[in-house]
CSV table of C-alpha atoms and ligand atoms in Angstrom, one decimal:
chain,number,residue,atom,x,y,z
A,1,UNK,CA,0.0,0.0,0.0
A,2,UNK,CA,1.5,3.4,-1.3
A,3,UNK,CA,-1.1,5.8,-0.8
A,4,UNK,CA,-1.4,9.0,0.7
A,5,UNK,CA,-3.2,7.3,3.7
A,6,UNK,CA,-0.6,4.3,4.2
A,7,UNK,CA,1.3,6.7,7.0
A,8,UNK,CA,-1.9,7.7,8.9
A,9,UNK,CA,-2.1,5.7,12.2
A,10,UNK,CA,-4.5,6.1,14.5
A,11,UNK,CA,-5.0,5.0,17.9
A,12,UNK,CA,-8.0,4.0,19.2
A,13,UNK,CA,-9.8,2.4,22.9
A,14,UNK,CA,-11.5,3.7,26.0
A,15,UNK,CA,-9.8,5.8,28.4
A,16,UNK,CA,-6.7,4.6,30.2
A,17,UNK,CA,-5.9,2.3,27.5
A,18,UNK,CA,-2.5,3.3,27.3
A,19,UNK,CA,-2.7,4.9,23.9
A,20,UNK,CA,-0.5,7.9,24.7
A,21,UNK,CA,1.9,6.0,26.2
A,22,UNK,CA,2.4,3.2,23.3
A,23,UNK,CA,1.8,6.3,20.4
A,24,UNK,CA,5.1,7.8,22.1
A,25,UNK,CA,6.6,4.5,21.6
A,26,UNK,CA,5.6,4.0,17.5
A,27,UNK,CA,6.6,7.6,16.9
A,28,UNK,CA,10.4,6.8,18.6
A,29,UNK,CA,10.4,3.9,16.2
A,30,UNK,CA,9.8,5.6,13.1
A,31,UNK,CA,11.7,8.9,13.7
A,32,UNK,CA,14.7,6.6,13.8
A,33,UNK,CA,14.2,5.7,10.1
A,34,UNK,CA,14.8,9.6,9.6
A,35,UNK,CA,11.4,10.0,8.5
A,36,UNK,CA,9.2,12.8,9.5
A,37,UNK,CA,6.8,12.0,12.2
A,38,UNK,CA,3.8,14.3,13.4
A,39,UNK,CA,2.1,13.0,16.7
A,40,UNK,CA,-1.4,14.7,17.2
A,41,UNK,CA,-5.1,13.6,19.0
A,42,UNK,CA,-8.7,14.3,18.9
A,43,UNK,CA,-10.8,16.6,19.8
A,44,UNK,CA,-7.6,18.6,19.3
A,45,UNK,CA,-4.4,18.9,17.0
A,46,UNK,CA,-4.5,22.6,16.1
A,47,UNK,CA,-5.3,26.2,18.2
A,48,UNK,CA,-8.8,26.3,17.3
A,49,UNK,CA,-9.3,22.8,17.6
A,50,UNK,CA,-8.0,22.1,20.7
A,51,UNK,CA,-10.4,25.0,21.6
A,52,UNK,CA,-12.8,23.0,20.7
A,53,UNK,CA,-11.5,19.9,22.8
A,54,UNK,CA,-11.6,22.0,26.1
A,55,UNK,CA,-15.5,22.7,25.0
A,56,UNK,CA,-16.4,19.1,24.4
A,57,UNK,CA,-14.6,18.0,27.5
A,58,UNK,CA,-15.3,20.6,30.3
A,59,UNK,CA,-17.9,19.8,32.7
A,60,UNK,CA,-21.0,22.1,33.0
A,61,UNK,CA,-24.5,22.4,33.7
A,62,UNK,CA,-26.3,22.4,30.7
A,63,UNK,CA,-27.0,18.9,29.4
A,64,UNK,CA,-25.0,18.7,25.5
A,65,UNK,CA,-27.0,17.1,23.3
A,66,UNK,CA,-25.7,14.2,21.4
A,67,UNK,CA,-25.9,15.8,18.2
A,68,UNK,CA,-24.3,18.7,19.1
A,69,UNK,CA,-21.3,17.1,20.7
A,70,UNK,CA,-21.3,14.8,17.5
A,71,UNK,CA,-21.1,17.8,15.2
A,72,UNK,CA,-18.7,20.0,17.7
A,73,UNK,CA,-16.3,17.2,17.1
A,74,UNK,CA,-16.5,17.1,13.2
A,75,UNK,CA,-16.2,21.0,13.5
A,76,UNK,CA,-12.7,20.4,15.3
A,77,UNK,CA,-11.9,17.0,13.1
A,78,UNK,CA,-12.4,19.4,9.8
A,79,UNK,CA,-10.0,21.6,11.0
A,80,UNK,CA,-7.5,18.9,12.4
A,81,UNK,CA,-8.1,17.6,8.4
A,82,UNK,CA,-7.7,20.3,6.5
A,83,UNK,CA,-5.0,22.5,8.4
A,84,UNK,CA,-2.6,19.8,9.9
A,85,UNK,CA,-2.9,15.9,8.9
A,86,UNK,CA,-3.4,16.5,5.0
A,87,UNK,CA,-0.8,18.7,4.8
A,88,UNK,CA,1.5,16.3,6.6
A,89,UNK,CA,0.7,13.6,4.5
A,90,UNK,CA,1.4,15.8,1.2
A,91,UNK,CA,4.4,16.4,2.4
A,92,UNK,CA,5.3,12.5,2.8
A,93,UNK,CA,5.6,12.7,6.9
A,94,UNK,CA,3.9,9.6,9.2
A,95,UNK,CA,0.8,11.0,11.1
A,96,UNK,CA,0.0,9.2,14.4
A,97,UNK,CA,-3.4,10.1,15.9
A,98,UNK,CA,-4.5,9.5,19.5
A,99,UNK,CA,-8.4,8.8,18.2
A,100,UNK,CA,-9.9,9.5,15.0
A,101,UNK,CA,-13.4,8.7,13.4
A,102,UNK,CA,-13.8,5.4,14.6
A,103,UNK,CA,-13.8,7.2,18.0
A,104,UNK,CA,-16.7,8.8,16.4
A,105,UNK,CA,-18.4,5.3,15.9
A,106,UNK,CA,-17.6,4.1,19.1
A,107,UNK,CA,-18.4,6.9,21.6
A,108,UNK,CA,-20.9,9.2,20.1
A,109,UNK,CA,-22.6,5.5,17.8
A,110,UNK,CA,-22.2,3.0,20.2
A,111,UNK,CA,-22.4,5.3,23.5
A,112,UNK,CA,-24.8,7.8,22.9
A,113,UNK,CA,-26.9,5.9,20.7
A,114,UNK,CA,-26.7,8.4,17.6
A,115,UNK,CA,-27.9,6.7,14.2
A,116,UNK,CA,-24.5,5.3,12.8
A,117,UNK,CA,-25.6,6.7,9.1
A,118,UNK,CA,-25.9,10.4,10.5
A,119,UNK,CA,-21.9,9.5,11.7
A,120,UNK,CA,-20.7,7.9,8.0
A,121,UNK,CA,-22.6,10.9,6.1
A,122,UNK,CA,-19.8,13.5,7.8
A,123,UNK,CA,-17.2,11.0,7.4
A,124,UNK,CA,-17.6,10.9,3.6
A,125,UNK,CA,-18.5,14.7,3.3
A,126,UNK,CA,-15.2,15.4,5.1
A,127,UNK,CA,-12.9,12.6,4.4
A,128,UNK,CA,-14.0,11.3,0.9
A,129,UNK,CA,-14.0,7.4,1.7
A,130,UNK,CA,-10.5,8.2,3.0
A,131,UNK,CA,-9.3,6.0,6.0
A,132,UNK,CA,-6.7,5.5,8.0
A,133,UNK,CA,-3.9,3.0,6.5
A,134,UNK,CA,-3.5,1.5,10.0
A,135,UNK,CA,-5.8,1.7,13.4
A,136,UNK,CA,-4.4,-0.1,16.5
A,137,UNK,CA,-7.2,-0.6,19.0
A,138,UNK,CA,-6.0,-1.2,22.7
A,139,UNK,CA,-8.5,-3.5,24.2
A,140,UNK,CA,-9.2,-4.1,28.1
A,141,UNK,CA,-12.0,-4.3,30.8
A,142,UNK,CA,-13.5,-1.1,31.4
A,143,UNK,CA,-13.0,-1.3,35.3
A,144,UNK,CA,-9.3,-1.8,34.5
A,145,UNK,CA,-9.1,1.4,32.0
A,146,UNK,CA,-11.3,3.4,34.0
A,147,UNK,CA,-8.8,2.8,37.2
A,148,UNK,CA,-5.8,3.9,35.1
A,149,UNK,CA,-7.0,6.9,34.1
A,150,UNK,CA,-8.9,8.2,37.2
A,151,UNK,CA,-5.7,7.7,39.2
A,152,UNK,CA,-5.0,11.1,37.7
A,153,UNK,CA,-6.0,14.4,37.0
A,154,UNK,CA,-10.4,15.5,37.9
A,155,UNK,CA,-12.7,13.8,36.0
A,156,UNK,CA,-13.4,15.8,32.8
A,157,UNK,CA,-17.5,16.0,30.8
A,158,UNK,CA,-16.6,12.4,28.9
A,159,UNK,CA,-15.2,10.5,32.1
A,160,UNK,CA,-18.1,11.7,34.6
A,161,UNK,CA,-20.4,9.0,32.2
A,162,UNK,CA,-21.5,5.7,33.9
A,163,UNK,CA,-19.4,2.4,33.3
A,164,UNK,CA,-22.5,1.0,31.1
A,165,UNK,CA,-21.3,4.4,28.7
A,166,UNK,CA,-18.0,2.6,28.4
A,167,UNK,CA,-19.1,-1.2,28.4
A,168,UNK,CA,-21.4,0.2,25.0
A,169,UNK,CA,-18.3,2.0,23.7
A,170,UNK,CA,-16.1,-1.2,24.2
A,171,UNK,CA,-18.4,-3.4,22.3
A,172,UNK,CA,-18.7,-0.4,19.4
A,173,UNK,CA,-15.0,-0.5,19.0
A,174,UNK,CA,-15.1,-4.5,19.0
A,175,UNK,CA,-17.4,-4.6,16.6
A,176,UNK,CA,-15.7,-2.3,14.2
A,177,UNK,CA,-12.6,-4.2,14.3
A,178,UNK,CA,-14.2,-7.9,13.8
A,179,UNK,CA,-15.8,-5.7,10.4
A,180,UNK,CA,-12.2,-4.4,9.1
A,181,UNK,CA,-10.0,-6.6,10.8
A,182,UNK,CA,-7.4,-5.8,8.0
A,183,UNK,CA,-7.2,-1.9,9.2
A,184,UNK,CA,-7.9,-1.9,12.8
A,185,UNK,CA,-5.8,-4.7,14.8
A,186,UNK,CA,-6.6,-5.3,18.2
A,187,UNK,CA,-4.1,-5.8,21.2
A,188,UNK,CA,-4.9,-7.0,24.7
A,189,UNK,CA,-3.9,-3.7,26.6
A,190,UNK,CA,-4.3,-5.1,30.0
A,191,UNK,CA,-1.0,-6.8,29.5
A,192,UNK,CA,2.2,-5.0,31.2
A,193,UNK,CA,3.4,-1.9,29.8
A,194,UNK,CA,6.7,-3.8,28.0
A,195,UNK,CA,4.3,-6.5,26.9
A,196,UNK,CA,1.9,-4.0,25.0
A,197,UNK,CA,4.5,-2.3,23.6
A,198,UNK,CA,5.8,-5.5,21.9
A,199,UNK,CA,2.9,-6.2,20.3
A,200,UNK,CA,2.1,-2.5,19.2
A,201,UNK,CA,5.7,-2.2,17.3
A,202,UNK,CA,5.5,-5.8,16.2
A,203,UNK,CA,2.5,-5.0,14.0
A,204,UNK,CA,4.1,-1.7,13.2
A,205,UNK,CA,6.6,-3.3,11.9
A,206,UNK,CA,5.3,-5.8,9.9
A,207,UNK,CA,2.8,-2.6,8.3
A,208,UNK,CA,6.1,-0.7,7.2
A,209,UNK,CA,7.7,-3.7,5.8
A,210,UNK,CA,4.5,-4.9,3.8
A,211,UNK,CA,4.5,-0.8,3.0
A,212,UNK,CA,8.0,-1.1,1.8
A,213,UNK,CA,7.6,-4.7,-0.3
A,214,UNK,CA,4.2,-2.9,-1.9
A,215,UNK,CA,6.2,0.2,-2.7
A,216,UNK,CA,8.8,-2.0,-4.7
B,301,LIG,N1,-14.2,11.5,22.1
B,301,LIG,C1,-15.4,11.2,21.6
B,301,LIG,O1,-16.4,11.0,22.4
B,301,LIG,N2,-15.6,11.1,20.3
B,301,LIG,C2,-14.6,11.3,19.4
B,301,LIG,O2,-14.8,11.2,18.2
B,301,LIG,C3,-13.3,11.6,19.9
B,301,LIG,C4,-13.1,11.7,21.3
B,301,LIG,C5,-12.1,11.8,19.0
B,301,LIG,C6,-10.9,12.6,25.2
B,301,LIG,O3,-10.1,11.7,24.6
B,301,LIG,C7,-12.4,12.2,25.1
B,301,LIG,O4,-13.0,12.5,23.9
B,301,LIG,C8,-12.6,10.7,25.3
B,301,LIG,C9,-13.5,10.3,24.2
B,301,LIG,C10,-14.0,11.6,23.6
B,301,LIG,N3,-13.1,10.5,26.6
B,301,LIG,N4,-13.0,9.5,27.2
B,301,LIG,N5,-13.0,8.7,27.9
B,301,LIG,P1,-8.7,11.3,25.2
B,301,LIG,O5,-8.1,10.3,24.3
B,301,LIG,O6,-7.9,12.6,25.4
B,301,LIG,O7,-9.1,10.8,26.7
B,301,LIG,P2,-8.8,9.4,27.3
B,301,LIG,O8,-9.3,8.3,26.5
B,301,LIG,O9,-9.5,9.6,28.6
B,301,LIG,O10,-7.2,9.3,27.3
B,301,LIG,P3,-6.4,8.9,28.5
B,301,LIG,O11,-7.1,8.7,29.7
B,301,LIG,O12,-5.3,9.9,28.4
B,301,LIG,O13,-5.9,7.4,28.1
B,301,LIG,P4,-4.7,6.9,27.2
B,301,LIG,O14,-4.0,7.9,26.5
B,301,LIG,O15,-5.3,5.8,26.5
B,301,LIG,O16,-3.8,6.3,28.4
B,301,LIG,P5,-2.3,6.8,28.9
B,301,LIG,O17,-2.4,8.2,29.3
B,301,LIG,O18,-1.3,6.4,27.9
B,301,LIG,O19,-2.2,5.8,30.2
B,301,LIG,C11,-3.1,6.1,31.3
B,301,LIG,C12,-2.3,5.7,32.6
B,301,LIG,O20,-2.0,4.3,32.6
B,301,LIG,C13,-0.9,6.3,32.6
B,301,LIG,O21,-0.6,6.6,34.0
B,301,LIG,C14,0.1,5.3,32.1
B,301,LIG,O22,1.4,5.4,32.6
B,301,LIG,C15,-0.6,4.0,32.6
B,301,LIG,N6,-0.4,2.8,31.7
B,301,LIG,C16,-0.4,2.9,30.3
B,301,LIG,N7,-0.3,1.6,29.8
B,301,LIG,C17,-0.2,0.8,30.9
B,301,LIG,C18,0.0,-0.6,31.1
B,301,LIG,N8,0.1,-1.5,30.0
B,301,LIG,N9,0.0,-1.1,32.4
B,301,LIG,C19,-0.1,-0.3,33.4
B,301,LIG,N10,-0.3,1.1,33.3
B,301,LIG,C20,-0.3,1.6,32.1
């Protein structure tokens, strides 16, 4: 695979999955092939979209409606699209992303119940059938996740939500990867640190060298 898309990876699971740890670890791999490597997330990735982010994520008192928060985060995603990853990817550099659309599917689809065709009419509109080349999906209980993450910092607008939010979220991302397995690979991210690390950069590895025989 050649295409513009093939040095998109994204990172996908639910919180305290470990994907900004392991995204630091894929970007140190490929920097040291002297390529260009842009590491961004979402909501977020550029001034006025991580403006955005700290909307979506604050906690208040009015109740957000699913639809608005589905098309705040497009808003911020069109901007991430158009001002930093396209450009990157003209310019032949690896963009890693902590979330993308499928977080779309997963959170705002499978968690908030929001008609999955309302989410794949703004994926086209914005992306054009485009995709990520590669999606590594970090998989592990909720309770476990949820632990990881709240060991931290105060709870922001997405992390107040009951566990049964996430258990619905977990079985959205699931289900998307049992439908592309060939883009979106799933690792067990309960695993120690090291362990998930190994298995991350094993598959990135094998993705660059099926890249490189492709490109030959
Ligand atoms: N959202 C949405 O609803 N729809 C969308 O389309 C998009 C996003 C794009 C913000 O995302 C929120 O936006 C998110 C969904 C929503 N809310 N939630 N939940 P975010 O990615 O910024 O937030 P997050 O998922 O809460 O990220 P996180 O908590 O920072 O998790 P992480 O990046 O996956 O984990 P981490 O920071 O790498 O690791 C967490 C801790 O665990 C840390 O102390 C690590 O040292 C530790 N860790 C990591 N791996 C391990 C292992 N293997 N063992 C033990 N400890 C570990």
């Amino acid at each position: 695979m050649t295409d513009l898309m093939s040095r998109f990876i994204t990172l996908e699971g639910g919180e305290g999955v470990g994907k900004s740890t392991q995204i630091a670890a894929i970007a140190d791999f490929l920097r040291a092939t002297g390529d260009e490597v842009v590491v961004t997330r979402e909501p977020g990735g550029t001034a006025y979209a991580e403006a955005l982010r700290s909307l979506l994520l604050t906690p208040r008192e009015e109740i957000v409606t699913p639809s608005a928060e589905l098309l705040t985060l497009f808003a911020a995603r069109a901007q991430h699209w158009h001002a930093l990853i396209l450009p990157a990817l003209k310019r032949g550099a690896w963009v890693l992303s902590d979330r993308f659309v499928d977080a779309t599917y997963a959170y705002q689809g499978a968690g908030r119940g929001l008609p999955v065709a309302d989410i794949a009419v703004l994926e086209r509109w914005l992306l054009q059938g485009r995709q990520p080349g590669l999606t590594l999906l970090l998989d592990m209980p909720v309770a476990e996740g949820m632990a990881r993450a709240r060991a931290r910092a105060a709870l922001d607008r997405f992390e107040q939500e009951h566990v049964d939010f996430f258990e619905r979220v977990r079985v959205g991302y699931l289900a998307r990867a049992e439908a592309d397995s060939q883009r979106i690979r799933c690792i067990n991210a309960a695993q120690p640190l090291l362990a998930v690390q190994t298995d991350v950069l094993a598959i990135v590895r094998a993705y660059c060298a099926e890249m490189t025989g492709s490109a030959t």
